PDB file of C-alpha atoms and ligand atoms in Angstrom:
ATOM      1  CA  UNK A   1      60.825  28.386 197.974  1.00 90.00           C
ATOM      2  CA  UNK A   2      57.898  26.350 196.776  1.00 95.00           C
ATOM      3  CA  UNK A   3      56.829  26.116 193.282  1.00 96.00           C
ATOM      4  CA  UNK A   4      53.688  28.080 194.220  1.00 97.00           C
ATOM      5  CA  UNK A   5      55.718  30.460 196.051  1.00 97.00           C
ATOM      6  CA  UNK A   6      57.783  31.026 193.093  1.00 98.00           C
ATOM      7  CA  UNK A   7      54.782  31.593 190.960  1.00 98.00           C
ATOM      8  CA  UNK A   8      53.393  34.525 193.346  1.00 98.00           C
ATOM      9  CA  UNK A   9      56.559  35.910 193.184  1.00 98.00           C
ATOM     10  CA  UNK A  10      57.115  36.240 189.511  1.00 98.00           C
ATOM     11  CA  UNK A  11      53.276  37.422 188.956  1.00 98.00           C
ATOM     12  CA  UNK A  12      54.419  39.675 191.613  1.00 98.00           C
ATOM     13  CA  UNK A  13      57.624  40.629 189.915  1.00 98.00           C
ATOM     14  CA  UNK A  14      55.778  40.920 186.285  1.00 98.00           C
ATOM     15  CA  UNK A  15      52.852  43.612 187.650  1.00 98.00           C
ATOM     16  CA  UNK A  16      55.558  45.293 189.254  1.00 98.00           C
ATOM     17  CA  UNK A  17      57.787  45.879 186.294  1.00 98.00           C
ATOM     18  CA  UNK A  18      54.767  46.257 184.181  1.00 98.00           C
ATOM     19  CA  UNK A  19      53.093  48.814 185.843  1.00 98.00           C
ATOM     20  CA  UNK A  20      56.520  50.999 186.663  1.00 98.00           C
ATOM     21  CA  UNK A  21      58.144  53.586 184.997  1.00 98.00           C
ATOM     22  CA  UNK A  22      61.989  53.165 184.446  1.00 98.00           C
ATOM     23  CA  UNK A  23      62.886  49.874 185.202  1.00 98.00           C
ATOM     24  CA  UNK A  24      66.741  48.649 185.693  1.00 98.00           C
ATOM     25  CA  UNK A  25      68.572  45.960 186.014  1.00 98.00           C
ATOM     26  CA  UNK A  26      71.196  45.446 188.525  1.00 98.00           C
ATOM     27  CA  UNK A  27      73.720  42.845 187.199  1.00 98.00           C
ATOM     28  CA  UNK A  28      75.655  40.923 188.428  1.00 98.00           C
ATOM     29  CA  UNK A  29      78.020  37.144 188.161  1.00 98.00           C
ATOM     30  CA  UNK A  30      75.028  35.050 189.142  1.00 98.00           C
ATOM     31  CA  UNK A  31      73.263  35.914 185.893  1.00 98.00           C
ATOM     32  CA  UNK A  32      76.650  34.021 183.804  1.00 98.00           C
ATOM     33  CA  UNK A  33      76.675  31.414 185.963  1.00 98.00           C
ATOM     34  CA  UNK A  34      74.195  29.090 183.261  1.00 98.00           C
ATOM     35  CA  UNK A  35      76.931  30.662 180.976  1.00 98.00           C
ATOM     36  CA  UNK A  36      80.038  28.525 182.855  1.00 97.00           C
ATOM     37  CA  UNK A  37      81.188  31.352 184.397  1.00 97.00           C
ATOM     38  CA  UNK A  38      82.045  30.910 188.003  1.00 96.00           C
ATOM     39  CA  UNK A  39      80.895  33.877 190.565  1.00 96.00           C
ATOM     40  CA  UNK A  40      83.648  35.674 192.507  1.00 96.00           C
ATOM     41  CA  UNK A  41      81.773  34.507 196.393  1.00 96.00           C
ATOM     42  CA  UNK A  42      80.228  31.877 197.807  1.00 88.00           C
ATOM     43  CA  UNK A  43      80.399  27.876 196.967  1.00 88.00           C
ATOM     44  CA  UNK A  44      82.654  27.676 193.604  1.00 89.00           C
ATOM     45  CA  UNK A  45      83.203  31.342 193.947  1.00 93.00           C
ATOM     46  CA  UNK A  46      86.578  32.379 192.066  1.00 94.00           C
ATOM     47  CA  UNK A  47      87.952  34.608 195.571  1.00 93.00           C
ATOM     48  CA  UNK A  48      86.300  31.220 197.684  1.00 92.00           C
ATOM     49  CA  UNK A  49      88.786  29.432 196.079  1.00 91.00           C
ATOM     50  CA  UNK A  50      91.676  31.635 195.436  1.00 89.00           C
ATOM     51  CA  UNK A  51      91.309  34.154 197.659  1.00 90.00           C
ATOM     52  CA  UNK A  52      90.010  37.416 196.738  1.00 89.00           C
ATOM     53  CA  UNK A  53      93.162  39.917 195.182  1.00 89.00           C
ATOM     54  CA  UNK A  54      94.686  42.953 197.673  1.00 89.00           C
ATOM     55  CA  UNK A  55      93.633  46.361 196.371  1.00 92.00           C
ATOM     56  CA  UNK A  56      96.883  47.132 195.080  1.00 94.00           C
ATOM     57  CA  UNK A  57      96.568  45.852 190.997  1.00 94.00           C
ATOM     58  CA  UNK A  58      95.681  49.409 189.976  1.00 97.00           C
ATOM     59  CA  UNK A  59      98.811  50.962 191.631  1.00 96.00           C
ATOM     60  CA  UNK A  60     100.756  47.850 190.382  1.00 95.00           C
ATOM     61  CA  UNK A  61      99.708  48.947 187.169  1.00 96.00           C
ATOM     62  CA  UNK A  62     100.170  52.034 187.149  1.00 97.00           C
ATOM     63  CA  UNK A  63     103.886  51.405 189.046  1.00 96.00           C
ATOM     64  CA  UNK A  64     104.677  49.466 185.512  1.00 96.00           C
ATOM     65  CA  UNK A  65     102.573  49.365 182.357  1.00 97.00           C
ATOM     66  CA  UNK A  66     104.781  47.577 180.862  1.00 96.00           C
ATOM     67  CA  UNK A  67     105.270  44.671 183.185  1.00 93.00           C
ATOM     68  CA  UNK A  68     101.355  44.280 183.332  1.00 92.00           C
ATOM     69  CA  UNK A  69     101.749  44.477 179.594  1.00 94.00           C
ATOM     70  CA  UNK A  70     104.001  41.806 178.657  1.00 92.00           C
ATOM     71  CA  UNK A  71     102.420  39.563 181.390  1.00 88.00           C
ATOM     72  CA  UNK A  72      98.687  40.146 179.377  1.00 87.00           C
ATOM     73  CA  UNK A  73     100.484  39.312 176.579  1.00 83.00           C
ATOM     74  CA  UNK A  74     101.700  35.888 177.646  1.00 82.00           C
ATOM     75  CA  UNK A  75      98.495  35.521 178.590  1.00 69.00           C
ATOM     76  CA  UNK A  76      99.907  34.527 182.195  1.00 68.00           C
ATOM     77  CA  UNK A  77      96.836  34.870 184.242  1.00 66.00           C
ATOM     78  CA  UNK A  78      96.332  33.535 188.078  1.00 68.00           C
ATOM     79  CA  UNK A  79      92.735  32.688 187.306  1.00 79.00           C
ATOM     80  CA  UNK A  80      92.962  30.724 184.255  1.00 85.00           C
ATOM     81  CA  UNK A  81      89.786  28.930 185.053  1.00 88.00           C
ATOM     82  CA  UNK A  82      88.168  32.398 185.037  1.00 91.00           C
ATOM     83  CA  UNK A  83      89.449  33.299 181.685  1.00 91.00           C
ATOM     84  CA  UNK A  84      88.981  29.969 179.978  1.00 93.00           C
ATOM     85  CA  UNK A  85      85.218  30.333 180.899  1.00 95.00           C
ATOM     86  CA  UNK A  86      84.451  33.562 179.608  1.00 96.00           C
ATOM     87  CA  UNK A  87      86.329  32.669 176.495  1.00 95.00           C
ATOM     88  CA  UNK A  88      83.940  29.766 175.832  1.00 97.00           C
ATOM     89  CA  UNK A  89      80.498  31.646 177.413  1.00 98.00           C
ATOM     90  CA  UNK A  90      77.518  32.457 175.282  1.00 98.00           C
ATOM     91  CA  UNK A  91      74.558  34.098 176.270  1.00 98.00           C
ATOM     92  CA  UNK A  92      71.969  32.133 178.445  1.00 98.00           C
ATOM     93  CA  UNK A  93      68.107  32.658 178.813  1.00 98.00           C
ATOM     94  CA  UNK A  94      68.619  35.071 180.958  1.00 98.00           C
ATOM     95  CA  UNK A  95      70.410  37.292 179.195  1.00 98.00           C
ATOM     96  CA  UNK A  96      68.014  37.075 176.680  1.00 98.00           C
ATOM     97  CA  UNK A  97      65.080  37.587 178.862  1.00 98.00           C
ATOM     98  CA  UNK A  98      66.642  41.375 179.608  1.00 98.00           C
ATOM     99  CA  UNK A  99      67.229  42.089 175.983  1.00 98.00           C
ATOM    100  CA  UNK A 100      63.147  40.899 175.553  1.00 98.00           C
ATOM    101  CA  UNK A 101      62.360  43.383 178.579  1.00 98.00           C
ATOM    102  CA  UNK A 102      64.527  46.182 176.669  1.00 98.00           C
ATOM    103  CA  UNK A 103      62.545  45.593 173.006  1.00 98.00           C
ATOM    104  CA  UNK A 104      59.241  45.467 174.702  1.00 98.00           C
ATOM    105  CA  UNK A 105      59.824  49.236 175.924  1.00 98.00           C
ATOM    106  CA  UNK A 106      59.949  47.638 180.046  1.00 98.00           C
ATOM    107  CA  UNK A 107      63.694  47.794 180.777  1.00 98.00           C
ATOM    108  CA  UNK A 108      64.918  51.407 180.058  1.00 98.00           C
ATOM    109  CA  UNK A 109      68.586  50.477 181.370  1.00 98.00           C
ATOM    110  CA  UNK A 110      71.090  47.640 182.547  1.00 98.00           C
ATOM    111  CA  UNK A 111      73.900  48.395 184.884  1.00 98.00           C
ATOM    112  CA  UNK A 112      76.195  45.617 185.024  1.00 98.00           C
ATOM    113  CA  UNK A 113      79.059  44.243 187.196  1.00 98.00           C
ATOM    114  CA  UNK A 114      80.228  41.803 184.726  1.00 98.00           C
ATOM    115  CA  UNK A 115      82.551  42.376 182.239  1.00 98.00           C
ATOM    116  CA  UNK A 116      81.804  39.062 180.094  1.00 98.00           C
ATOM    117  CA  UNK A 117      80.236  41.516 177.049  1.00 98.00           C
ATOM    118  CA  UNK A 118      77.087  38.437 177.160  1.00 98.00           C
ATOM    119  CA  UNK A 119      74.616  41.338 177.228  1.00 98.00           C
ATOM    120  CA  UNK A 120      75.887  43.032 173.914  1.00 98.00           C
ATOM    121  CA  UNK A 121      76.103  39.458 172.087  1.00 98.00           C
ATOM    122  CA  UNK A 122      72.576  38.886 173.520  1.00 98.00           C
ATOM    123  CA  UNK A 123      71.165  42.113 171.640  1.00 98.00           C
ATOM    124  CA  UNK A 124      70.993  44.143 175.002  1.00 98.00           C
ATOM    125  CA  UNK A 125      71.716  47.509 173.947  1.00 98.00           C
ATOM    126  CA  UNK A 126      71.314  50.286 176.903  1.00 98.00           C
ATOM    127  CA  UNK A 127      73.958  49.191 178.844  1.00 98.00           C
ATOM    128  CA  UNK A 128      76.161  50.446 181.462  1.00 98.00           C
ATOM    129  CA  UNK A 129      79.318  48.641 182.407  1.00 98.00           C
ATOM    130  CA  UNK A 130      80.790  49.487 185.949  1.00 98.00           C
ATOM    131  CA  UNK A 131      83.171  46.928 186.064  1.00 98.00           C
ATOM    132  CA  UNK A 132      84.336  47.886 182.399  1.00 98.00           C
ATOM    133  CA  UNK A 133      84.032  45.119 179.448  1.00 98.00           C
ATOM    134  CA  UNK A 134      87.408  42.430 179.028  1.00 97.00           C
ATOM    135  CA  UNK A 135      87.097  42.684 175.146  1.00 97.00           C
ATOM    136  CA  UNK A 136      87.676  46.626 174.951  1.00 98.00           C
ATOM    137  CA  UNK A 137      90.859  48.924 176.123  1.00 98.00           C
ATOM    138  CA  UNK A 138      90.619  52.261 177.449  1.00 98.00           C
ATOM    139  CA  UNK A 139      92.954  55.227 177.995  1.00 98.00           C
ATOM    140  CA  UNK A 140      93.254  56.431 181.159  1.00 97.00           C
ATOM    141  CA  UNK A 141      94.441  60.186 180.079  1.00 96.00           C
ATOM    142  CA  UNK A 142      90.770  60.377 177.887  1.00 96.00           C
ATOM    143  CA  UNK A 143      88.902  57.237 178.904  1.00 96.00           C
ATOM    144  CA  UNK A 144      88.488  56.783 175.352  1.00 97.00           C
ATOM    145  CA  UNK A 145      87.719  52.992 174.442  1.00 98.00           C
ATOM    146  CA  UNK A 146      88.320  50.328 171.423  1.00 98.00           C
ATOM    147  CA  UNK A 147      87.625  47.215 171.086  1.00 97.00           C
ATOM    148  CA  UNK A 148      90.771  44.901 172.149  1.00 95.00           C
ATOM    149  CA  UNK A 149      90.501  43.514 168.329  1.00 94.00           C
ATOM    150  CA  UNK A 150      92.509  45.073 165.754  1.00 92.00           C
ATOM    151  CA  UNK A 151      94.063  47.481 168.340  1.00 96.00           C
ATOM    152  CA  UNK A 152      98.152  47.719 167.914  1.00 95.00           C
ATOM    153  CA  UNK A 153      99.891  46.278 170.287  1.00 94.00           C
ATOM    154  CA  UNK A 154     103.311  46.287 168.718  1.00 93.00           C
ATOM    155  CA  UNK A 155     104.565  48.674 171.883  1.00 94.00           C
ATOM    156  CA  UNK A 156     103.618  47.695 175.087  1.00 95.00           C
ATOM    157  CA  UNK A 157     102.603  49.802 176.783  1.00 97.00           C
ATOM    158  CA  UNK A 158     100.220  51.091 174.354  1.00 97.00           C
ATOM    159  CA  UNK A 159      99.440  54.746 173.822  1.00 97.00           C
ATOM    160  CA  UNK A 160      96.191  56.617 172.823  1.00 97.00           C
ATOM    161  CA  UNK A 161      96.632  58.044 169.477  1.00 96.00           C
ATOM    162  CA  UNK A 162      95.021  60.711 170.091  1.00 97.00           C
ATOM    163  CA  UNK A 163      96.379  62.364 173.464  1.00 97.00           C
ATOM    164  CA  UNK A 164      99.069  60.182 174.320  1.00 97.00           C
ATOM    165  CA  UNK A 165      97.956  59.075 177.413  1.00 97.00           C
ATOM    166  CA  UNK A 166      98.198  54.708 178.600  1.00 97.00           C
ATOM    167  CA  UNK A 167      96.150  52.590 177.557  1.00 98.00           C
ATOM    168  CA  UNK A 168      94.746  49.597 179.637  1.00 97.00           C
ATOM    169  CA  UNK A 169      92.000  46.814 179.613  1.00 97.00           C
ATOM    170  CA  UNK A 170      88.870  48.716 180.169  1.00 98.00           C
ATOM    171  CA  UNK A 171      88.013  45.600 182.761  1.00 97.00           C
ATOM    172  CA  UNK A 172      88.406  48.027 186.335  1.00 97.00           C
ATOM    173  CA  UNK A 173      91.271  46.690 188.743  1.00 96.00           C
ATOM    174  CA  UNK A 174      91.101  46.174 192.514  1.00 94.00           C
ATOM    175  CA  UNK A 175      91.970  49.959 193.843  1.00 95.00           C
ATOM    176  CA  UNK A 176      91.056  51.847 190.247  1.00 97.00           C
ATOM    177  CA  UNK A 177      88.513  53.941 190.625  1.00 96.00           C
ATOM    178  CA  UNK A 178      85.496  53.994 188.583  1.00 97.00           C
ATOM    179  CA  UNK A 179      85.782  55.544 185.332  1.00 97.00           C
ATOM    180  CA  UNK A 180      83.512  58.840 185.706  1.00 97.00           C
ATOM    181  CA  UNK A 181      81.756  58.397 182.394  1.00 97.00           C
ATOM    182  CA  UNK A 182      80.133  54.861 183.635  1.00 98.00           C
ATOM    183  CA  UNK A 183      79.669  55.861 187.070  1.00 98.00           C
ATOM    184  CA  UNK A 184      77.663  59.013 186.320  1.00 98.00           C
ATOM    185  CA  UNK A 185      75.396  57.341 184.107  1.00 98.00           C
ATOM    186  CA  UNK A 186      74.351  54.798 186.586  1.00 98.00           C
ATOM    187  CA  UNK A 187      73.557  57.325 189.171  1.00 98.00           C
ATOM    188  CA  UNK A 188      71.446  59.488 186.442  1.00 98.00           C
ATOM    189  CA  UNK A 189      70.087  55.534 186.196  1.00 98.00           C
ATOM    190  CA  UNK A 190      69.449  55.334 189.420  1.00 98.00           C
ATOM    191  CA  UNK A 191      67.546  58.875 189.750  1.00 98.00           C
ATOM    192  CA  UNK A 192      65.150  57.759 187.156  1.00 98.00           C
ATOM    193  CA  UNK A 193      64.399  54.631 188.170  1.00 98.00           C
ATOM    194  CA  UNK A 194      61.464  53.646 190.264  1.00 98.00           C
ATOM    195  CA  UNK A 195      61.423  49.729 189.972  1.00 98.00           C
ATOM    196  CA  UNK A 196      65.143  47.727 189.896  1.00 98.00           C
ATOM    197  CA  UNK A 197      65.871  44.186 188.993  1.00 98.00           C
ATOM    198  CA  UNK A 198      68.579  42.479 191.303  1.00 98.00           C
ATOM    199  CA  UNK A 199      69.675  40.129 188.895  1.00 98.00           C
ATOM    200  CA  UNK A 200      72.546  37.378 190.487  1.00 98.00           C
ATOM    201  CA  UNK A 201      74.776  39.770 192.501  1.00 98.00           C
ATOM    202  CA  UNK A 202      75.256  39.694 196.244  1.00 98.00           C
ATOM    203  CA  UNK A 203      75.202  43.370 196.471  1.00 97.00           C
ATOM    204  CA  UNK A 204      78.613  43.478 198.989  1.00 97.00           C
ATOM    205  CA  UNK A 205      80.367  45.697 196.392  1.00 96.00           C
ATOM    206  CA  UNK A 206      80.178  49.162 196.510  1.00 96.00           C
ATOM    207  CA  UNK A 207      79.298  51.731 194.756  1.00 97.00           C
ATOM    208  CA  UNK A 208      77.078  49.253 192.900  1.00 98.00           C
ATOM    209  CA  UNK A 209      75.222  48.217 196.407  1.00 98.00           C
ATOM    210  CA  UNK A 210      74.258  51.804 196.626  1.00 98.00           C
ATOM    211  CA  UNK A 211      72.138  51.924 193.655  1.00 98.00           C
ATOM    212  CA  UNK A 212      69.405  49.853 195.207  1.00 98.00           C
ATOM    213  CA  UNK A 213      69.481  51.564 198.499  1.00 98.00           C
ATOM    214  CA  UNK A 214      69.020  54.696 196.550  1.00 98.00           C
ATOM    215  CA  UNK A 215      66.113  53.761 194.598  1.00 98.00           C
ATOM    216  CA  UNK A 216      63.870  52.151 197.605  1.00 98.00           C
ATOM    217  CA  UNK A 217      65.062  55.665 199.553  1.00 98.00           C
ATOM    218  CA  UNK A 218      63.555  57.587 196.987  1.00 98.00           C
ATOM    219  CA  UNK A 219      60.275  55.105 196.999  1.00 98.00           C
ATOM    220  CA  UNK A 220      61.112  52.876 194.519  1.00 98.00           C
ATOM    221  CA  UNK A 221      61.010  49.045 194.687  1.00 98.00           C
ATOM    222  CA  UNK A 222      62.959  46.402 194.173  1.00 98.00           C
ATOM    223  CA  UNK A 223      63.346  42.325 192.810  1.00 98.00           C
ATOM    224  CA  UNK A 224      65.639  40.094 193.465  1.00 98.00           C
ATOM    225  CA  UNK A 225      66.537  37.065 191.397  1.00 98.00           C
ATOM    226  CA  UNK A 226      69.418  34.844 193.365  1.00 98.00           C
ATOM    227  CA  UNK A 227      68.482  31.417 194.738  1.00 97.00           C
ATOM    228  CA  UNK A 228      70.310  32.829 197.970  1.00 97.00           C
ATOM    229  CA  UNK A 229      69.809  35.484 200.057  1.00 97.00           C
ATOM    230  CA  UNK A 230      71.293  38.772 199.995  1.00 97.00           C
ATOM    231  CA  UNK A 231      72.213  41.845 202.439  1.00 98.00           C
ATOM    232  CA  UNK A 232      68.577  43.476 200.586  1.00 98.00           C
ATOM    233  CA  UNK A 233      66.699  40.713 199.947  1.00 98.00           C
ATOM    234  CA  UNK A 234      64.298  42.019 203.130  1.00 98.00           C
ATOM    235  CA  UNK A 235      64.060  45.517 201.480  1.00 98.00           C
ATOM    236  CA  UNK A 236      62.440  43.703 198.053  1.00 98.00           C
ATOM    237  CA  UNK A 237      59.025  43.724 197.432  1.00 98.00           C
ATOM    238  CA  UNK A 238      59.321  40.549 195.071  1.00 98.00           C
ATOM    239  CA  UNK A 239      61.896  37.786 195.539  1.00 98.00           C
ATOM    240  CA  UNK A 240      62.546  34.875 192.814  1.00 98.00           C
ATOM    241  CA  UNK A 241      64.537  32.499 195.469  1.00 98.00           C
ATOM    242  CA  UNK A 242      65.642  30.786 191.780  1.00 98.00           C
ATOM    243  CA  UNK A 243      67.994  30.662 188.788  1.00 98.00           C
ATOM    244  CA  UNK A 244      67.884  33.725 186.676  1.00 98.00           C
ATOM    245  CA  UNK A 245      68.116  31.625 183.201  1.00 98.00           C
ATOM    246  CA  UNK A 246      65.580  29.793 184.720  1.00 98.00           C
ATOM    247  CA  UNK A 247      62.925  32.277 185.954  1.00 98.00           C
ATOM    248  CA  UNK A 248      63.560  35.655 184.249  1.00 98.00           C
ATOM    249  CA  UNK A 249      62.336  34.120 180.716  1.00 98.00           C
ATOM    250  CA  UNK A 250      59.049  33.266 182.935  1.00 98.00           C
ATOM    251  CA  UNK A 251      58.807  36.387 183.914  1.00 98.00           C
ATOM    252  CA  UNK A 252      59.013  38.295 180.536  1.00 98.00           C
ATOM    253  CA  UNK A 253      56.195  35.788 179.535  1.00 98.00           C
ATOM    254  CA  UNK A 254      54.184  36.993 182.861  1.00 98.00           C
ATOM    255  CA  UNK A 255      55.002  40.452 181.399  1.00 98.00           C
ATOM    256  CA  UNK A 256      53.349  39.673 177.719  1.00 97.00           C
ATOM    257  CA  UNK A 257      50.587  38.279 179.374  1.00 97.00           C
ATOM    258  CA  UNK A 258      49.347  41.144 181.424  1.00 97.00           C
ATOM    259  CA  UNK A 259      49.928  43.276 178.654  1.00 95.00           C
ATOM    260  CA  UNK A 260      48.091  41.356 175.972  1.00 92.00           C
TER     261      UNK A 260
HETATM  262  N1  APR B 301      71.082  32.981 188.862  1.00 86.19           N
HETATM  263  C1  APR B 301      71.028  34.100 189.640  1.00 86.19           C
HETATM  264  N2  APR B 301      71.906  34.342 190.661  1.00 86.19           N
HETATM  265  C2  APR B 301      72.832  33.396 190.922  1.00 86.19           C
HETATM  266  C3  APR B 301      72.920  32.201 190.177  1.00 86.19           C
HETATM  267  C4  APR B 301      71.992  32.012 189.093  1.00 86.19           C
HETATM  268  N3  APR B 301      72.015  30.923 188.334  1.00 86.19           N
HETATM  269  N4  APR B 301      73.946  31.453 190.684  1.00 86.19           N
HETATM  270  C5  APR B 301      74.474  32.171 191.730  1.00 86.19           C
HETATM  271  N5  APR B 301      73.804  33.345 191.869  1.00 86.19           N
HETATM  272  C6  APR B 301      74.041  34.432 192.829  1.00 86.19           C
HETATM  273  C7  APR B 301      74.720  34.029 194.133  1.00 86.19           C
HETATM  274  O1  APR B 301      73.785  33.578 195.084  1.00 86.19           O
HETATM  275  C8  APR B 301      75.363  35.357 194.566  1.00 86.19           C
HETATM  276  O2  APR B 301      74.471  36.113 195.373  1.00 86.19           O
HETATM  277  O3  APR B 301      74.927  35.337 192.226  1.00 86.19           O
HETATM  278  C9  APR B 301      75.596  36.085 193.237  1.00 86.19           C
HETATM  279  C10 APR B 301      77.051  36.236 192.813  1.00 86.19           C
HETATM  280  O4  APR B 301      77.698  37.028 193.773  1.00 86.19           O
HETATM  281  P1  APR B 301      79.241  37.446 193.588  1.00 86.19           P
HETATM  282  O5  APR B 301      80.030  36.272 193.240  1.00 86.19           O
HETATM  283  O6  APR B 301      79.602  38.219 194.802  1.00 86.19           O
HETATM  284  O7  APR B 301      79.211  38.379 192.288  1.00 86.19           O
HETATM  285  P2  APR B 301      78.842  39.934 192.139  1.00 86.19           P
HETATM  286  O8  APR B 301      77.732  40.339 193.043  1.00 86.19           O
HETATM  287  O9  APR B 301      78.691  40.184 190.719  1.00 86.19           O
HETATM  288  O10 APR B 301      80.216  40.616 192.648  1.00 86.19           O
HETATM  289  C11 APR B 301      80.380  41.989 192.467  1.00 86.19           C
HETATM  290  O11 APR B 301      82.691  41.839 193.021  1.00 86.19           O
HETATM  291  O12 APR B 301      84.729  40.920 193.018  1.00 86.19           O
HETATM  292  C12 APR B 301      83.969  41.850 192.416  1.00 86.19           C
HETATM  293  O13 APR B 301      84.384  42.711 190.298  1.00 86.19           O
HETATM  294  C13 APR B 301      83.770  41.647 190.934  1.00 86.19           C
HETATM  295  O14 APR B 301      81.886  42.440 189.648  1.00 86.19           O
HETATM  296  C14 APR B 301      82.260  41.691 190.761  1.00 86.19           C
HETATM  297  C15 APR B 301      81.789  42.319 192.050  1.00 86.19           C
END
């Protein structure tokens, strides 16, 4: 995409988001990739490279807490390089552009894959996490959370204290289903919105894919930020062919402008 190109684009993208109703954000590993954190597909993509896990972690799980428990514990992990990063990542540009959307009354909502927690450190505060959040637990009797901090760990593995069911990382395995608090509040998301920001996902992954799909069925458009192209990058009405750290700040300027 030329630089001109990319200009249209985010004027496009700007009067679009300025001008709609309920604007969200569709998240996904492409926007922590200026954080160091590698993406799951494509070139450098953690399953490229390892090979992306069998569906069977949940039931391995849930087969034996404990063993998942103690392994956690030891911190043994098969993607090291994956942890490592998002222990080091900070919040880029990008995430910061969002949180200026959100304060500026244009971004009602973000629904994000990534469990990295760089939207809550950014100041991002209507957030929904499908994918859950690696620095909380939840139980899976009450889907009650806490933050992993502070949280006893003295019997693995742990117990809610409150109905007694197992607790787990919130973060949602391969085979788990979505927890029903987080998914219904992205589709009452969805319903409401009219205008939704692809933000660095490639929108394989279901039922996150379905969000967009639903919005442009019900009339609604949508943006896409990725410097590649995606399975609905011909249903978007703008398309920033560029880094999100690079050109969402852009387009929150864009955004002040028309509104000055
Ligand atoms: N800015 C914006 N987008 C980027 C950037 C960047 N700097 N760098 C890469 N991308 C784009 C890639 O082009 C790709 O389309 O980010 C996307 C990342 O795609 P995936 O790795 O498939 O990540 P995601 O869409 O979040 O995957 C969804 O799959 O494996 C599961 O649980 C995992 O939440 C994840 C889900």
């Amino acid at each position: 995409m030329t630089q001109a190109q990319l200009e249209q684009a985010i004027d496009e993208a700007a009067r679009l988001i300025a001008s709609s109703r309920h604007v969200v954000a569709l998240v996904g590993a492409g926007l922590s990739v200026e954080s160091g954190v590698p993406t799951f597909r494509g070139p450098g993509g953690m399953w490229t490279k390892y090979g992306e896990p069998d569906m069977r972690g949940y039931e391995r799980f849930m087969d034996d807490p404990r063993k998942w428990w103690e392994e956690r514990v030891s911190r043994a992990s098969t993607y090291k390089e994956l942890v490592e990063a998002l222990d080091e990542a900070v919040p880029n540009d990008g995430h910061f552009a969002l949180r200026d959307l959100e304060e500026a009354g244009h971004l009602k909502h973000i629904i994000t894959q990534n469990i990295d927690n760089l939207h809550q450190i950014a100041g991002s505060i209507a957030i929904t996490e499908i994918h859950g959040n690696r620095t909380k637990l939840r139980c899976l009797e009450c889907s009650q959370r806490w933050d992993l901090d502070g949280f006893p760990l003295d019997e693995l593995p742990p117990h809610c204290p409150d109905c007694g069911g197992v607790v787990k990382g919130d973060t949602v395995m391969f085979g788990e289903p979505i927890p029903r608090d987080a998914l219904d509040e992205c589709i009452n998301q969805t319903r409401m919105c009219d205008c939704m920001l692809l933000v660095g996902t490639s929108a394989v992954v279901y039922p996150a894919a379905a969000f967009p799909e639903d919005v442009k069925r019900m009339g609604g458009v949508l943006i896409e930020v990725n410097p590649n192209e995606t399975p609905l990058t011909a249903m978007c009405a703008a398309v920033l062919r560029a880094a999100a750290g690079e050109s969402l700040p852009l387009v929150v300027q864009r955004v002040r402008e028309m509104m000055a």
